[in-house]
Coordinates of C-alpha atoms in Angstrom, one line a residue:
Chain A
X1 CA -29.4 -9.0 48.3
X2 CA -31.8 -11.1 45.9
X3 CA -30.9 -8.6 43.1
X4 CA -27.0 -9.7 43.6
X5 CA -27.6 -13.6 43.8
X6 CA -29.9 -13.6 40.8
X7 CA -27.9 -16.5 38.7
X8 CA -26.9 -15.6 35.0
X9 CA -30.0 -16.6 33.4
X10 CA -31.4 -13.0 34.3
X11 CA -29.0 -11.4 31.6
X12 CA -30.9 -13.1 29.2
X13 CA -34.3 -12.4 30.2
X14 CA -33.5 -9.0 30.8
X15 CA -35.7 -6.5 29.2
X16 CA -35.1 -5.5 25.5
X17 CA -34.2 -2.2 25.9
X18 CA -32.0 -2.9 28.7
X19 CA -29.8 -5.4 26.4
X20 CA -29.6 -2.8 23.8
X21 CA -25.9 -1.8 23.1
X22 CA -25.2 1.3 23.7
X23 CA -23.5 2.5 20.7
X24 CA -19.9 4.4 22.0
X25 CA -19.6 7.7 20.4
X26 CA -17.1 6.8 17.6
X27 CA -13.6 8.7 17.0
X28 CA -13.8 10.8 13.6
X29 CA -12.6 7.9 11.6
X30 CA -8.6 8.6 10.4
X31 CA -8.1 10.8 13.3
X32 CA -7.0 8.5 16.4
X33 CA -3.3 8.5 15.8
X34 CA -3.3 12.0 14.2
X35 CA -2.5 14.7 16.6
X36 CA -5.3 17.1 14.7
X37 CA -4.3 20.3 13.3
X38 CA -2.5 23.0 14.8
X39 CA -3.6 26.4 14.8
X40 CA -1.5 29.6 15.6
X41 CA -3.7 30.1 18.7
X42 CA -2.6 26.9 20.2
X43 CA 0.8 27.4 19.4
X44 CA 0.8 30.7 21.5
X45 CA -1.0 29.1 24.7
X46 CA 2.1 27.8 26.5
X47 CA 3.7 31.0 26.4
X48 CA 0.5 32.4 27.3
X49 CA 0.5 30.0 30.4
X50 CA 3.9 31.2 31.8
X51 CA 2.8 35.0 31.3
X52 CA 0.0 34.6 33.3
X53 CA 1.7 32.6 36.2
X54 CA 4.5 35.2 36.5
X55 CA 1.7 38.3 36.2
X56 CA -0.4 36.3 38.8
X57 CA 2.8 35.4 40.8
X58 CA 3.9 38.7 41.1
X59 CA -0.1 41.0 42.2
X60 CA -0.1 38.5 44.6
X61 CA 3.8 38.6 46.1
X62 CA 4.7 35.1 45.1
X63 CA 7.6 36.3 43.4
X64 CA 9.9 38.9 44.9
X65 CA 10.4 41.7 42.4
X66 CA 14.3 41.8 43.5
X67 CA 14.3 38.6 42.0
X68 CA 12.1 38.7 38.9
X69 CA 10.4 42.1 38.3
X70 CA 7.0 42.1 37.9
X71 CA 5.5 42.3 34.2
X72 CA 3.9 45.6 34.4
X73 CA 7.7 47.1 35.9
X74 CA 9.4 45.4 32.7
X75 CA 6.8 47.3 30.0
X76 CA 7.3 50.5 31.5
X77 CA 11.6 50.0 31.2
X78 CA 10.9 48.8 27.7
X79 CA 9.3 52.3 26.9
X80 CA 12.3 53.9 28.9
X81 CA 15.0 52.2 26.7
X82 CA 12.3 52.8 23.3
X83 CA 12.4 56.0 24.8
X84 CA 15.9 57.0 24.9
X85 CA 16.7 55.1 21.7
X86 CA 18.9 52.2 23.4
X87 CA 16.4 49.6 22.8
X88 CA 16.1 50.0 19.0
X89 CA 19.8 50.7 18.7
X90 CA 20.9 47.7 20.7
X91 CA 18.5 45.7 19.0
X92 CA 19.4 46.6 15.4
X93 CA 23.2 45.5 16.7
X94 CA 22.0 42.4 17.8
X95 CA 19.5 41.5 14.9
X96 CA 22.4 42.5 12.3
X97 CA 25.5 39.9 14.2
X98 CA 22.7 37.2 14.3
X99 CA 21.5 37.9 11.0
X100 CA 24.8 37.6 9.3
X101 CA 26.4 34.6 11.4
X102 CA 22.7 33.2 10.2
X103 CA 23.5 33.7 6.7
X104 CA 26.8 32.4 6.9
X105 CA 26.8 29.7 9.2
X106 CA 23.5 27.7 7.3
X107 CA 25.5 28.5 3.8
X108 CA 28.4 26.8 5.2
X109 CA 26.4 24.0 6.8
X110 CA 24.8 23.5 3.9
X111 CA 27.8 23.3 2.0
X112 CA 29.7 21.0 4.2
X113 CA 26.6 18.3 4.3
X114 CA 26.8 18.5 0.7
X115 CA 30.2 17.4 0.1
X116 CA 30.5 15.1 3.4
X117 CA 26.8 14.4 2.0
X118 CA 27.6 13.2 -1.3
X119 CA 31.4 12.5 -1.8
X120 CA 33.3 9.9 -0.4
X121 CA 36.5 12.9 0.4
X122 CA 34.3 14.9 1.8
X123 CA 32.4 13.0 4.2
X124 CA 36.4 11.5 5.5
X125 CA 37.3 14.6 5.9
X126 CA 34.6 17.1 7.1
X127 CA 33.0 15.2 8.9
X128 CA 34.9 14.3 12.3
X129 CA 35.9 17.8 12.5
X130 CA 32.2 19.2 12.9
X131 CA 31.8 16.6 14.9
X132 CA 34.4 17.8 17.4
X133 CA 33.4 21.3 16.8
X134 CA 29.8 19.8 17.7
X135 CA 31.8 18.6 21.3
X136 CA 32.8 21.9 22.5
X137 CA 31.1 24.4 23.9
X138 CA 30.9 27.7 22.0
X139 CA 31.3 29.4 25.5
X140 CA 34.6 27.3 25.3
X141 CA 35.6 28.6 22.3
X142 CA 35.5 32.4 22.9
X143 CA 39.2 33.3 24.4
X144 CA 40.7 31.0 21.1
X145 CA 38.3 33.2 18.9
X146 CA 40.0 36.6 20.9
X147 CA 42.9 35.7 20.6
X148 CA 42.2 35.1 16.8
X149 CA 39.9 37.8 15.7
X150 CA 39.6 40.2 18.1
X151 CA 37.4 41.7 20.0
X152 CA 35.2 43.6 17.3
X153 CA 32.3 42.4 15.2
X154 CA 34.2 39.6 12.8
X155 CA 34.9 37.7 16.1
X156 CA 31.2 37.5 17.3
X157 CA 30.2 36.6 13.5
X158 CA 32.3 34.0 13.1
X159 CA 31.4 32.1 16.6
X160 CA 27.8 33.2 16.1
X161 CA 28.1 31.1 12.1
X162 CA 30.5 28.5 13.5
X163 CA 27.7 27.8 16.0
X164 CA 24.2 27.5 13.4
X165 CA 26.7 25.5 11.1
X166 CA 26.6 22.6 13.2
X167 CA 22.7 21.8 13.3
X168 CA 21.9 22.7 9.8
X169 CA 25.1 20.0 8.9
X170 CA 24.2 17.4 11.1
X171 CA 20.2 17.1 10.3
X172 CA 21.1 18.3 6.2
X173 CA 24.1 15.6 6.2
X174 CA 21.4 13.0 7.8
X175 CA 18.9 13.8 5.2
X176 CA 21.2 13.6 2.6
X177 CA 22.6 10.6 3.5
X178 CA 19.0 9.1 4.5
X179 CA 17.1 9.7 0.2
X180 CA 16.0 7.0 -0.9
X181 CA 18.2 4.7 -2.9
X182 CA 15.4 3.9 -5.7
X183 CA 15.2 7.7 -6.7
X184 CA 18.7 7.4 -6.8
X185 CA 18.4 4.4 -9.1
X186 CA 15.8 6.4 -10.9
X187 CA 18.5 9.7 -11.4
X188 CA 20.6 6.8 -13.1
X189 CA 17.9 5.5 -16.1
X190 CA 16.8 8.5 -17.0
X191 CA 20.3 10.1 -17.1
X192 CA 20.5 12.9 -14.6
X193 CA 24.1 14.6 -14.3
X194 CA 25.0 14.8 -11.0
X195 CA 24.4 18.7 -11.2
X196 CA 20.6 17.7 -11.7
X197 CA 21.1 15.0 -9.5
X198 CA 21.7 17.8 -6.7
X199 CA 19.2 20.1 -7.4
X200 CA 16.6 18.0 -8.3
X201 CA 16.6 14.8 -6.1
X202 CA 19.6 15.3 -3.5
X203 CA 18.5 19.1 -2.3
X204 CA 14.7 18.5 -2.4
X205 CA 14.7 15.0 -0.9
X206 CA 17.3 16.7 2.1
X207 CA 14.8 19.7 2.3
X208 CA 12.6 18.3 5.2
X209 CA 16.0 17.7 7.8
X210 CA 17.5 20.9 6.1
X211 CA 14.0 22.7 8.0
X212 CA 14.7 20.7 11.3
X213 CA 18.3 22.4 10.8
X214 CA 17.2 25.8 10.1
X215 CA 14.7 25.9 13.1
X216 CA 17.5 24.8 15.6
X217 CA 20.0 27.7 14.0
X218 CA 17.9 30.2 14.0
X219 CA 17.4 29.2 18.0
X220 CA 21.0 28.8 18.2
X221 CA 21.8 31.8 16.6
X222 CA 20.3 33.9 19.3
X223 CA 21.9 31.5 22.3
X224 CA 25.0 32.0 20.9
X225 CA 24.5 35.8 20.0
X226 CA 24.1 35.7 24.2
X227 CA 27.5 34.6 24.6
X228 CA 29.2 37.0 22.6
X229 CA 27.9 40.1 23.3
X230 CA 28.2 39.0 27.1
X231 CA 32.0 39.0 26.3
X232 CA 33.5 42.3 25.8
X233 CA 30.6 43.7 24.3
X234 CA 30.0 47.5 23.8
X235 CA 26.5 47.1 22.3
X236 CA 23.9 44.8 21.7
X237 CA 21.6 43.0 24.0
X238 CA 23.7 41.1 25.9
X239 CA 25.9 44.2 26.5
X240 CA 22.6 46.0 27.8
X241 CA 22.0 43.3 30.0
X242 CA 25.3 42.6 31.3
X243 CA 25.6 46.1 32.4
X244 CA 22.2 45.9 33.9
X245 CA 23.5 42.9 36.0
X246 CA 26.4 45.2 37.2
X247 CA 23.4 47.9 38.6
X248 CA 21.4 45.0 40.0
X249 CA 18.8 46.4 37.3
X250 CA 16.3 42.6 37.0
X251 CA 14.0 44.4 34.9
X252 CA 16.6 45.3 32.4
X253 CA 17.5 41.8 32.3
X254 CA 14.1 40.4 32.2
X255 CA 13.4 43.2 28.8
X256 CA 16.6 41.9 27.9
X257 CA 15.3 37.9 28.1
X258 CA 11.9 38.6 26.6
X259 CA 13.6 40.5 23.7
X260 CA 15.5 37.2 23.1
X261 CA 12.2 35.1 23.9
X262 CA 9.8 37.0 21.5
X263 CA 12.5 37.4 18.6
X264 CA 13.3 33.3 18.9
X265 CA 9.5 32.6 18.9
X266 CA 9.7 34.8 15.9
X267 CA 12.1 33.6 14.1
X268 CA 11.4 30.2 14.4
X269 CA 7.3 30.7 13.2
X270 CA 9.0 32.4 10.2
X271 CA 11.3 29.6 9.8
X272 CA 7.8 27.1 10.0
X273 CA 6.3 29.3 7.9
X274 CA 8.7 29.1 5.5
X275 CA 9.0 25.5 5.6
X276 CA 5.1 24.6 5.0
X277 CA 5.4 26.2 1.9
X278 CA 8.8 24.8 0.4
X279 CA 7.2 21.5 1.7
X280 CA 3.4 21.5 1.0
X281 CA 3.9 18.1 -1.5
X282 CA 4.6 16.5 1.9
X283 CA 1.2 14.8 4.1
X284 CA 3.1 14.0 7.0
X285 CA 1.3 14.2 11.1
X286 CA 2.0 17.8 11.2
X287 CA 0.3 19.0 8.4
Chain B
X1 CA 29.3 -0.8 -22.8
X2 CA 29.0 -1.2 -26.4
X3 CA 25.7 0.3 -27.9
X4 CA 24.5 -1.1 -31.1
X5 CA 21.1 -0.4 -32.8
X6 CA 21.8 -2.5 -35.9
X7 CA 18.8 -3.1 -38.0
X8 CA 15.8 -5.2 -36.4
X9 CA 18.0 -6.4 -33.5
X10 CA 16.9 -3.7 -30.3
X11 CA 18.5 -5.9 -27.5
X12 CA 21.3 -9.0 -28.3
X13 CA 22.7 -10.4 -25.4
X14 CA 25.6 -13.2 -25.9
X15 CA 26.2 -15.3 -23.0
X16 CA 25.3 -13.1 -20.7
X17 CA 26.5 -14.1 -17.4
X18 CA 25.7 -11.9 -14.1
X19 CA 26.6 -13.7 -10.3
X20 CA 26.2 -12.7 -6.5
X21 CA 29.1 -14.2 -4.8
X22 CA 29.5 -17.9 -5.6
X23 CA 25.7 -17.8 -6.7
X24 CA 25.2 -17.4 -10.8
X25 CA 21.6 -15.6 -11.3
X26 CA 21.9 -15.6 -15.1
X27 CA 23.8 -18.5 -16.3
X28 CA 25.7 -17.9 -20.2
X29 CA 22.3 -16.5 -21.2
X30 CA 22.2 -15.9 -25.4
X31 CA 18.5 -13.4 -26.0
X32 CA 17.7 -11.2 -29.0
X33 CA 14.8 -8.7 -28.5
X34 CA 13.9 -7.6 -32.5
X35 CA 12.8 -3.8 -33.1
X36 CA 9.3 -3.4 -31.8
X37 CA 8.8 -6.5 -30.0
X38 CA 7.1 -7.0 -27.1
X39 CA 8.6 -9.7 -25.0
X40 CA 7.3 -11.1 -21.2
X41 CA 9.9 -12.7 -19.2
X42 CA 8.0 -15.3 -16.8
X43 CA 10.5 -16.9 -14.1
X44 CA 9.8 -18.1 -10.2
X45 CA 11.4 -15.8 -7.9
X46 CA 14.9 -16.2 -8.1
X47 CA 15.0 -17.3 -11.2
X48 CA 17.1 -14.4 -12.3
X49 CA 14.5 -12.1 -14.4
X50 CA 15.1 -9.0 -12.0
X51 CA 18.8 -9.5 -13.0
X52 CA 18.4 -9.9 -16.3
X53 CA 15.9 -6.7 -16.6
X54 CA 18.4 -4.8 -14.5
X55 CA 21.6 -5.9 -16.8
X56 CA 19.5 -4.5 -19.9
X57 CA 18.6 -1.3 -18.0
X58 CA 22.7 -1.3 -17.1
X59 CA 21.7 -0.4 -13.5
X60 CA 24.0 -3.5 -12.5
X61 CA 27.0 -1.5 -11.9
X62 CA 29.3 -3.4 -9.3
X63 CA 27.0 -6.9 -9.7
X64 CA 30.1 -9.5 -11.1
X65 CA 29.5 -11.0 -14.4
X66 CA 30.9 -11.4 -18.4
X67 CA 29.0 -11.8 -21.5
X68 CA 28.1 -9.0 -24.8
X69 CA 25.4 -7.4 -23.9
X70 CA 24.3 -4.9 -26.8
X71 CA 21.5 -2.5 -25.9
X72 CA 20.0 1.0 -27.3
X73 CA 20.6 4.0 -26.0
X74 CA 17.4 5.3 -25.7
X75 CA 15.9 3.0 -23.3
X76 CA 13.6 3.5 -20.6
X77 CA 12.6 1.7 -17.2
X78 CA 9.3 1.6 -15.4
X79 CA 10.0 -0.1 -11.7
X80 CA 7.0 -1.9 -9.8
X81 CA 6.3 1.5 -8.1
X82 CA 5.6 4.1 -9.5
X83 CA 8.8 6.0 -8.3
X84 CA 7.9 9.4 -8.8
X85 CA 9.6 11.9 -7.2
X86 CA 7.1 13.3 -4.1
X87 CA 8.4 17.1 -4.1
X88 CA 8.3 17.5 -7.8
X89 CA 4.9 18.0 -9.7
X90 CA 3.6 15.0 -11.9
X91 CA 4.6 17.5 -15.2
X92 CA 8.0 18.0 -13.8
X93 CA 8.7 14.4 -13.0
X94 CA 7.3 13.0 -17.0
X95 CA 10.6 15.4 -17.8
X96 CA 13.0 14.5 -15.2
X97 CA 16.1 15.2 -16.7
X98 CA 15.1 16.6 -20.2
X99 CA 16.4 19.3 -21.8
X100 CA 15.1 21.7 -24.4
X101 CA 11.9 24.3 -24.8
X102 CA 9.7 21.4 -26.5
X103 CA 10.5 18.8 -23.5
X104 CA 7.4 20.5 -21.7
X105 CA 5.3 20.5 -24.8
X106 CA 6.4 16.7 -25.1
X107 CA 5.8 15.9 -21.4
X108 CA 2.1 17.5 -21.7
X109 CA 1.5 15.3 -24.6
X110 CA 2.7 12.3 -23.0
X111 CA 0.4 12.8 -20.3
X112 CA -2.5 13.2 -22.6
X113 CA -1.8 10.2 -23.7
X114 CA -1.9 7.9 -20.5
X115 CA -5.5 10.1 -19.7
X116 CA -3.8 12.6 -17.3
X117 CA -4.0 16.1 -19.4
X118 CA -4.6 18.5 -17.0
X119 CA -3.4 17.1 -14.3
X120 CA 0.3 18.8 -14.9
X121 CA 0.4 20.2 -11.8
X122 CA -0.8 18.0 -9.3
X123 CA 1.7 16.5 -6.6
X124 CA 1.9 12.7 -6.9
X125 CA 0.5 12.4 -3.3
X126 CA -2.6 13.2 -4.6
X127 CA -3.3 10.8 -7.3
X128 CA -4.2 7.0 -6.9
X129 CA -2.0 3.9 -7.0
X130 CA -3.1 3.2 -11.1
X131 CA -2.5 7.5 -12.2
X132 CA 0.9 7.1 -10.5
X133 CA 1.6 4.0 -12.5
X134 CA -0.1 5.9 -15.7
X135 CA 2.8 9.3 -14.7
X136 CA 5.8 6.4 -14.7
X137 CA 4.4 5.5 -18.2
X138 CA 4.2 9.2 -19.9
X139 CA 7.7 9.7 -18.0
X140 CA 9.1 6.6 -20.4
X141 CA 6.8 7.4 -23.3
X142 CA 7.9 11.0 -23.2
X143 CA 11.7 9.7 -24.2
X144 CA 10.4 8.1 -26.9
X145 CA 12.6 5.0 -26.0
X146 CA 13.9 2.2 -28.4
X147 CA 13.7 -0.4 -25.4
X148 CA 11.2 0.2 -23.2
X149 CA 12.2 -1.8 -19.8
X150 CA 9.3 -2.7 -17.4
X151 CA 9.7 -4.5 -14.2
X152 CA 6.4 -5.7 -13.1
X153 CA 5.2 -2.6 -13.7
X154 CA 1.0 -3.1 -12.7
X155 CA 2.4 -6.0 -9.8
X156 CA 1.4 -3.4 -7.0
X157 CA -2.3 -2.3 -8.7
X158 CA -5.9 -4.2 -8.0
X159 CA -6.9 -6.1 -10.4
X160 CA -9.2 -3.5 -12.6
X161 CA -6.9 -1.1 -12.6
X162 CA -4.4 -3.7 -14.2
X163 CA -6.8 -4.4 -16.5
X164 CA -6.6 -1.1 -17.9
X165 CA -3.4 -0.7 -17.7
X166 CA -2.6 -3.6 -19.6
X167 CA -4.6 -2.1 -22.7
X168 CA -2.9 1.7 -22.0
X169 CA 0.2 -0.4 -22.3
X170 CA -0.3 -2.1 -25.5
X171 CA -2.3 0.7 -27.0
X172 CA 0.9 2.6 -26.1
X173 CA 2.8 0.2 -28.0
X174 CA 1.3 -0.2 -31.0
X175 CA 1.6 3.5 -31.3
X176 CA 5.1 3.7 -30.5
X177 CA 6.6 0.4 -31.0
X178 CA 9.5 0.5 -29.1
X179 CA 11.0 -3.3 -28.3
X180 CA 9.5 -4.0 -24.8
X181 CA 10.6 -6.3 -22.1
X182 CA 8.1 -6.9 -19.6
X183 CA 8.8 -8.5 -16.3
X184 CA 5.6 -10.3 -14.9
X185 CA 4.5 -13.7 -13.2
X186 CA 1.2 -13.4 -14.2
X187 CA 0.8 -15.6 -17.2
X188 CA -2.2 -14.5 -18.1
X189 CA -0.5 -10.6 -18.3
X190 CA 2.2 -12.3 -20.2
X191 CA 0.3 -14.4 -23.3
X192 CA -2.2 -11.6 -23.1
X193 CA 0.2 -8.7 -23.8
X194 CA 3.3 -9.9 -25.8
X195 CA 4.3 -11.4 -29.2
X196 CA 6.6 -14.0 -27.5
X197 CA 7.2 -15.3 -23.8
X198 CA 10.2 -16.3 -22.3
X199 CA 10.7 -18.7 -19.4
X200 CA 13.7 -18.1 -17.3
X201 CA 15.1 -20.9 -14.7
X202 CA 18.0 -20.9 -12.5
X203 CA 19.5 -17.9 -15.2
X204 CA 18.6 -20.1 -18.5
X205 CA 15.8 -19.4 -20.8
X206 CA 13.3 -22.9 -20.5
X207 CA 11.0 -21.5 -23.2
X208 CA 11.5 -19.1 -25.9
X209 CA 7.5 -18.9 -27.5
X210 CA 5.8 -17.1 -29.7
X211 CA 2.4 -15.8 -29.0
X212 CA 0.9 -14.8 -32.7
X213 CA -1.6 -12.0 -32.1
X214 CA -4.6 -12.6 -32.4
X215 CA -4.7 -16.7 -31.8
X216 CA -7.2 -17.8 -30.0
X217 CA -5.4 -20.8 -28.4
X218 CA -4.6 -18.9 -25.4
X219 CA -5.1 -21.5 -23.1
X220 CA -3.2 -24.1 -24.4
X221 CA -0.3 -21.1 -24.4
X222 CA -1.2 -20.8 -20.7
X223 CA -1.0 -24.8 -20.2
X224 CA 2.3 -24.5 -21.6
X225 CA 3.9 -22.0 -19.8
X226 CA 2.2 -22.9 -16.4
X227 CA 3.7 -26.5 -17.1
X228 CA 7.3 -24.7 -17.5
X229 CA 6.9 -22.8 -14.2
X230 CA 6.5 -25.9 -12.7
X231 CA 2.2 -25.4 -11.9
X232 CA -0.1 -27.6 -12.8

């Protein structure tokens, strides 16, 4: 009680090494508002996480393998279909349509941002089209392509490319539109042509939202690559799984899902990859 | 627009006249910059240098305005920052835009010159405010420019670093001599540096002076031209 109604005074009188300031330990200096490097082992921990909930889930009978097959039931179907030579021979289909849609759709994006990008014509007339295309859903697209294509493989490229076109556009038209005006200015004393112009300012100044792009296509390639081969399909992934759904075969589907999973995860560290070295002049948050 | 390099005459400007809207910035301005001369233009802000520098540099494309404005071809600009382009490596920005096998050979020698040899292939993220300034330089040296065009080009350095650049400049132009216009409102930078000041207000030229090297009646140069800007 006396120790509580001890007037202020006290504070001063207190003894010296009570008054001493106790020094906080101090943040590494230039660090607070960084989020710190990022190594490949903390990329991989929330996938990690999720493995290890649905092997945990599953030992102990959270999840109902009718549902979601356990892990260990999905390894041994991978060696089955490894076994039997569907897996690499489905997978090879697959890789190939999302490969060349890939190729074709970021070349076209590319191209489109460049003229919308850098031309008054262009940007009036591509761009409210992929805008629209940007609207509808590719799933929405699929009996117009049909009808148009066909069934066979030029079908499922061209909705597979008409699909990555539209992120590498908008975030390369973006950049593009967003390079600073002063090295344009610059271009202009020292004479560029508007060849060098591209290549040397326009393209490299665009490269960092072209990467933001890329990443999204390659994602989108495989999404997309779902929807196609779920549609009149005779091979591929999707076909696998969609005739896996017809059997009730989950743990088809679930090698089927993880297949996607791992190749997107793949893809899209080869993408990063990529993009650390076309862009090591940048010293940006994430680097 | 017409180019002329006639003899001794690097820059002639005949009522020059440049406007934003109903606002004139240079006002039926008459200047002649002789071969090799190194001229500061002093103004308040607003007085129209920036205009004036950017009419020479022809970078005024879409600004209204009339006048004879008679400039070289080979002609330079170095901006208040550095502007160097951050994805392409300090050799590869000295040559923006040159052509020819010796244009590498010529941009390594330019960079000797400013005090940067070796540092070809650094990114320009990794020098300091002053080298970046010094890479701006060898990229308008290396060009080998009649008119060299400078828009308060040490206005973003401390005040050491200026110091040196000042001397890099005019050790750079005594080797060179190209006809230089130097934007500045530091008066000191201006008598210091230049063979003749000019005073610009509301888009007219208040004082046209000659600074003879070597004088040593700076100060009463500095009196002057603090008097025209309306200081002390």
């Amino acid at each position: 009680m006396t120790e509580v109604s001890i007037p202020a005074p006290r504070t001063r009188e207190a003894p010296a090494a009570q008054r001493d300031v106790r020094l906080a330990p101090r943040p590494p200096t230039g660090r607070r508002l960084r989020p710190g490097p990022t190594s490949a082992r903390a990329l991989a921990l929330g996938p990690l996480l999720l493995l290890v909930g649905w092997t945990g889930g599953s030992a102990v009978g959270l999840i109902d393998p009718a549902t979601l097959s356990p892990p260990w039931t999905v390894v041994t179907t991978f060696g089955e279909l490894a076994a039997d030579g569907r897996l690499q021979s489905n997978l090879l289909t697959s890789l190939q349509r999302s490969v060349a849609g890939l190729v074709l759709g970021v070349g076209a994006g590319v191209g489109l941002a460049l003229l919308a990008g850098l031309t008054r014509t262009g940007e009036a007339i591509i761009d409210g089209p992929v805008q629209v295309k940007r609207a509808v859903p590719t799933l929405a697209l699929i009996p117009l392509a049909i009808i148009w294509f066909g069934i066979g493989e030029q079908m499922k490229i061209i909705v597979i490319a008409t699909s990555v076109l539209i992120p590498v556009y908008v975030n390369t038209h973006a950049a593009l539109r967003g390079v600073d005006a002063r090295y344009v200015e610059l271009a202009e004393t020292v004479g560029l042509s508007r060849l060098r112009f591209v290549r040397q300012v326009a393209l490299p100044g665009a490269l960092p939202g072209f990467f933001v792009g890329l990443r999204l296509a390659v994602t989108v390639s495989w999404t997309a690559l779902v929807v196609v081969e779920q549609v009149n399909a005779t091979s591929g992934i999707g076909y696998l799984m969609t005739q896996a759904r017809t059997y009730g075969q989950t743990e088809i589907i679930i090698a089927g899902l993880v297949v996607y999973a791992v190749f997107g995860l793949v893809g899209d560290t080869a993408v990063r990859a990529i993009e650390r070295s076309a862009l090591s002049w940048r010293r940006t948050l994430g680097s | 627009m017409a180019t002329d390099t006639r003899e001794l005459t690097a820059v002639r400007a005949t009522t020059l006249t440049r406007g934003f809207g109903a606002r004139i910035v240079l006002d039926s301005l008459d200047l002649e910059i002789a071969e090799g001369e190194f001229v500061a233009l002093l103004g308040r802000s607003g007085s129209g240098k920036s205009t004036l520098l950017r009419a020479l540099a022809e970078l005024d494309d879409g600004v209204a305005g009339s006048g004879e404005l008679a400039v070289p071809v080979e002609r330079s600009v170095v901006f208040q920052d550095a502007r160097l382009l951050p994805w392409a490596r300090v050799l590869d920005n000295v040559v923006l835009g040159l052509d020819g096998p010796q244009a590498r050979e010529r941009g390594r020698e330019a960079l000797a010159e400013v005090g940067l040899g070796g540092r070809e292939r650094a990114w320009p993220n990794e020098l300091s405010g002053g080298e970046q300034q010094r890479v701006a330089l060898a990229r308008s040296l290396v060009r080998r420019p009649a008119l060299l065009l400078a828009d308060e080009p040490f206005g973003a350095l401390d005040a050491l670093t200026r110091i040196r650049m000042q001397e890099l400049l005019l050790e750079l132009h005594a080797r060179h001599r190209p006809a230089v216009l130097l934007v500045t409102h530091d008066v000191d930078e201006a008598v210091a540096l230049a063979d003749r000041v000019i005073v610009l207000d509301t888009g007219r030229i208040v004082v046209d002076r000659p600074i003879p090297r070597g004088a040593s009646d700076a100060a009463a140069h500095r009196k002057h031209l603090l008097a025209a800007l309306g200081v002390g």
